[in-house]
Amino acid sequence: MAEPNLQEVHDFLVLIAKRAGQMITSANPTTAGSGSKKNSSDLVTETDRAVEAMISSSLRAEYPSYSFMGEETYKPGDTLSAAPTFIVDPIDGTTNFVHGHPYVSVSLGFAVARRPVVGVVYNPFTSTLYSAVKGQGAFLTDPTHSRARLPLKAEPEPLEGLDTCLVAVEWGSDRSGLDYDVKVRTFRKLCASKDDGGAMVHSLRSLGSAALNLCAVAAGHLDVYWEAGCWAWDVSAGWTILEEAGGMVVDANPGNWEPRVDERRYLAVRKGVGQRALIEEFWACVEGRLEVG
Ligand code: IPD
C-alpha cells in the first residue's frame, strides 16, 4: 500500500468536519430525546449516529483501503490495527450537545502503525478549528479564518509546579468502582491545601469534550489534562494537535511515558520548560492505580 499523503488526508478531514458541523448546528437535541448507552451519564442522540454515518461513508468513498473506527459503530473486542485508520468521534461532548452547552466538537483522527499522525477538531458552535499534521505544526483557525500556530504564546511560561497550574479533569461516565475512587481521591489531592498534603492547583476545569480539553492544552489555555475512561476516538485527533504544539501525552497511571492511543488513560501537559518534572509531580498525586484499559 502506498504511504498515505498526510496533508491530503488533513484537508479532506477539514472538509468533512465542516460538513458534520452543519449537521450538528442544525439539529435540535433535547435531554428528553437523547438515549443513553450504559447509564444516564453516557448519552447518545440520533445526530451522533447520522453524523458518524455521513463521515464513514465519505471516508470510505475517498479512502476505500483505509480502516475506520468510530464511537457509534464500535463493538466490544474491536481493536486498533496497525493499518492506516480513521479514528472518529462524530460528537465529542454529547452531554454538552443535548444541554445546548456550546463545548462540542467533531473529532477526526488518523493513525498509522497505531500512532496518531493527523488530527482535526472542529467546534461548530464557535467555528473554531484545531488541526495538525505530524511534523508540520498545529494550528487554530478562528471564526474570522485567521490562522495561528499553537501554542498561542511562542515561548510559553515555564511549568513551575502544579500549584501554578489550571488542570482539566473529567468525571466520565463510569461512576462506580475502584477507578472512580482513584479519580475522586486524586481530584481532592490536586485541590487540597499544602497543609493538608495537597498540590493546591489553581483550579480544576471540565470542558466536557476530551478533544477540546487536549486542544486547550495545546493552545496553552490549560496546563494539564488528566483523564481515565475515555476512548481512542475521544483523544486521537487532539493527541496529534497537542504533540505538534510541543505538548506531551503520557499514561494517567504513574510510570508509563509511552502509552498507546487506545489505552484509555491519559495525562497531557502543555509545552513549557519543566514538562517532565511536572509529569512526575502529577503522578505523585495519583491516589491509587487506575485499572481501565
Ligand atoms: C465524552 C467526552 C468527555 C469524557 C467522556 C467521553 P462523548 O465523549 O469526551 O469529556 O470525559 O469519557 O465519553 O461521549 O461526548 O463522545
mmCIF file of N, CA and C and ligand atoms in Angstrom, residues 37 42-43 48 71-72 89 91-95 170-173 183 207-211 213 225 227-231 233-234, ligand 1:
data_model
loop_
_atom_site.group_PDB
_atom_site.id
_atom_site.type_symbol
_atom_site.label_atom_id
_atom_site.label_comp_id
_atom_site.label_asym_id
_atom_site.label_seq_id
_atom_site.Cartn_x
_atom_site.Cartn_y
_atom_site.Cartn_z
ATOM 1 N N LYS A 37 -26.493 4.976 26.782
ATOM 2 C CA LYS A 37 -25.877 3.692 26.466
ATOM 3 C C LYS A 37 -25.807 2.878 27.755
ATOM 4 N N ASP A 42 -24.138 8.510 30.058
ATOM 5 C CA ASP A 42 -23.475 8.096 28.810
ATOM 6 C C ASP A 42 -24.485 8.270 27.676
ATOM 7 N N LEU A 43 -24.561 9.479 27.140
ATOM 8 C CA LEU A 43 -25.668 9.836 26.246
ATOM 9 C C LEU A 43 -25.321 9.644 24.768
ATOM 10 N N ASP A 48 -25.661 11.966 16.671
ATOM 11 C CA ASP A 48 -24.359 11.276 16.739
ATOM 12 C C ASP A 48 -24.303 10.203 15.638
ATOM 13 N N GLU A 71 -16.978 5.918 17.226
ATOM 14 C CA GLU A 71 -17.632 5.690 18.519
ATOM 15 C C GLU A 71 -18.948 4.935 18.379
ATOM 16 N N GLU A 72 -19.754 5.319 17.391
ATOM 17 C CA GLU A 72 -21.115 4.777 17.345
ATOM 18 C C GLU A 72 -21.199 3.407 16.690
ATOM 19 N N ASP A 89 -14.811 10.495 16.368
ATOM 20 C CA ASP A 89 -15.932 10.750 17.276
ATOM 21 C C ASP A 89 -16.804 11.814 16.606
ATOM 22 N N ILE A 91 -19.533 13.330 17.570
ATOM 23 C CA ILE A 91 -19.837 14.428 18.500
ATOM 24 C C ILE A 91 -19.113 14.113 19.803
ATOM 25 N N ASP A 92 -18.025 14.815 20.058
ATOM 26 C CA ASP A 92 -17.340 14.652 21.334
ATOM 27 C C ASP A 92 -17.842 15.769 22.242
ATOM 28 N N GLY A 93 -18.568 15.342 23.283
ATOM 29 C CA GLY A 93 -19.252 16.325 24.125
ATOM 30 C C GLY A 93 -20.754 16.205 23.921
ATOM 31 N N THR A 94 -21.221 14.959 23.804
ATOM 32 C CA THR A 94 -22.659 14.739 23.565
ATOM 33 C C THR A 94 -23.497 15.311 24.709
ATOM 34 N N THR A 95 -22.991 15.213 25.926
ATOM 35 C CA THR A 95 -23.753 15.751 27.070
ATOM 36 C C THR A 95 -23.930 17.260 26.915
ATOM 37 N N GLU A 170 -12.070 15.086 34.036
ATOM 38 C CA GLU A 170 -13.470 14.806 33.672
ATOM 39 C C GLU A 170 -14.010 13.735 34.605
ATOM 40 N N TRP A 171 -15.285 13.821 34.935
ATOM 41 C CA TRP A 171 -15.933 12.797 35.764
ATOM 42 C C TRP A 171 -16.162 11.529 34.952
ATOM 43 N N GLY A 172 -16.353 11.659 33.613
ATOM 44 C CA GLY A 172 -16.586 10.495 32.765
ATOM 45 C C GLY A 172 -17.938 9.857 33.054
ATOM 46 N N SER A 173 -18.183 8.714 32.431
ATOM 47 C CA SER A 173 -19.499 8.090 32.605
ATOM 48 C C SER A 173 -19.430 6.824 33.451
ATOM 49 N N LYS A 183 -10.135 8.426 40.939
ATOM 50 C CA LYS A 183 -10.360 9.761 40.361
ATOM 51 C C LYS A 183 -10.724 10.767 41.450
ATOM 52 N N LEU A 207 -14.176 20.651 30.414
ATOM 53 C CA LEU A 207 -14.857 21.223 29.243
ATOM 54 C C LEU A 207 -15.946 20.292 28.719
ATOM 55 N N GLY A 208 -15.879 18.990 29.083
ATOM 56 C CA GLY A 208 -16.919 18.054 28.644
ATOM 57 C C GLY A 208 -16.644 17.428 27.291
ATOM 58 N N SER A 209 -15.503 17.726 26.720
ATOM 59 C CA SER A 209 -15.075 17.110 25.459
ATOM 60 C C SER A 209 -13.575 16.866 25.583
ATOM 61 N N ALA A 210 -13.202 15.585 25.548
ATOM 62 C CA ALA A 210 -11.778 15.251 25.683
ATOM 63 C C ALA A 210 -10.967 15.939 24.588
ATOM 64 N N ALA A 211 -11.530 15.959 23.375
ATOM 65 C CA ALA A 211 -10.807 16.561 22.243
ATOM 66 C C ALA A 211 -10.558 18.047 22.502
ATOM 67 N N ASN A 213 -10.502 19.512 25.466
ATOM 68 C CA ASN A 213 -9.531 19.633 26.567
ATOM 69 C C ASN A 213 -8.106 19.556 26.020
ATOM 70 N N TYR A 225 -4.113 18.076 31.511
ATOM 71 C CA TYR A 225 -5.404 17.365 31.421
ATOM 72 C C TYR A 225 -5.155 15.920 31.815
ATOM 73 N N GLU A 227 -7.100 12.173 32.456
ATOM 74 C CA GLU A 227 -8.381 11.501 32.155
ATOM 75 C C GLU A 227 -8.193 9.989 32.123
ATOM 76 N N ALA A 228 -9.184 9.283 32.628
ATOM 77 C CA ALA A 228 -9.203 7.816 32.509
ATOM 78 C C ALA A 228 -10.610 7.397 32.158
ATOM 79 N N GLY A 229 -10.755 6.568 31.149
ATOM 80 C CA GLY A 229 -12.076 6.038 30.813
ATOM 81 C C GLY A 229 -12.559 6.468 29.446
ATOM 82 N N CYS A 230 -11.981 7.523 28.872
ATOM 83 C CA CYS A 230 -12.435 7.866 27.526
ATOM 84 C C CYS A 230 -11.692 6.975 26.516
ATOM 85 N N TRP A 231 -11.993 7.146 25.248
ATOM 86 C CA TRP A 231 -11.601 6.172 24.230
ATOM 87 C C TRP A 231 -10.691 6.805 23.178
ATOM 88 N N TRP A 233 -11.186 7.374 20.129
ATOM 89 C CA TRP A 233 -11.825 8.374 19.257
ATOM 90 C C TRP A 233 -11.980 9.725 19.956
ATOM 91 N N ASP A 234 -11.953 9.723 21.298
ATOM 92 C CA ASP A 234 -12.026 10.998 22.017
ATOM 93 C C ASP A 234 -10.690 11.750 21.956
HETATM 94 C C1 IPD B 1 -17.017 12.046 26.298
HETATM 95 C C2 IPD B 1 -16.208 13.303 26.464
HETATM 96 C C3 IPD B 1 -15.853 13.530 27.917
HETATM 97 C C4 IPD B 1 -15.135 12.340 28.518
HETATM 98 C C5 IPD B 1 -16.004 11.088 28.365
HETATM 99 C C6 IPD B 1 -16.304 10.876 26.889
HETATM 100 P P1 IPD B 1 -18.650 11.714 24.183
HETATM 101 O O1 IPD B 1 -17.211 11.796 24.913
HETATM 102 O O2 IPD B 1 -15.012 13.243 25.721
HETATM 103 O O3 IPD B 1 -15.005 14.635 28.041
HETATM 104 O O4 IPD B 1 -14.887 12.553 29.878
HETATM 105 O O5 IPD B 1 -15.292 9.973 28.899
HETATM 106 O O6 IPD B 1 -17.114 9.719 26.757
HETATM 107 O O7 IPD B 1 -19.378 10.576 24.824
HETATM 108 O O8 IPD B 1 -19.319 13.010 24.402
HETATM 109 O O9 IPD B 1 -18.299 11.433 22.778
#
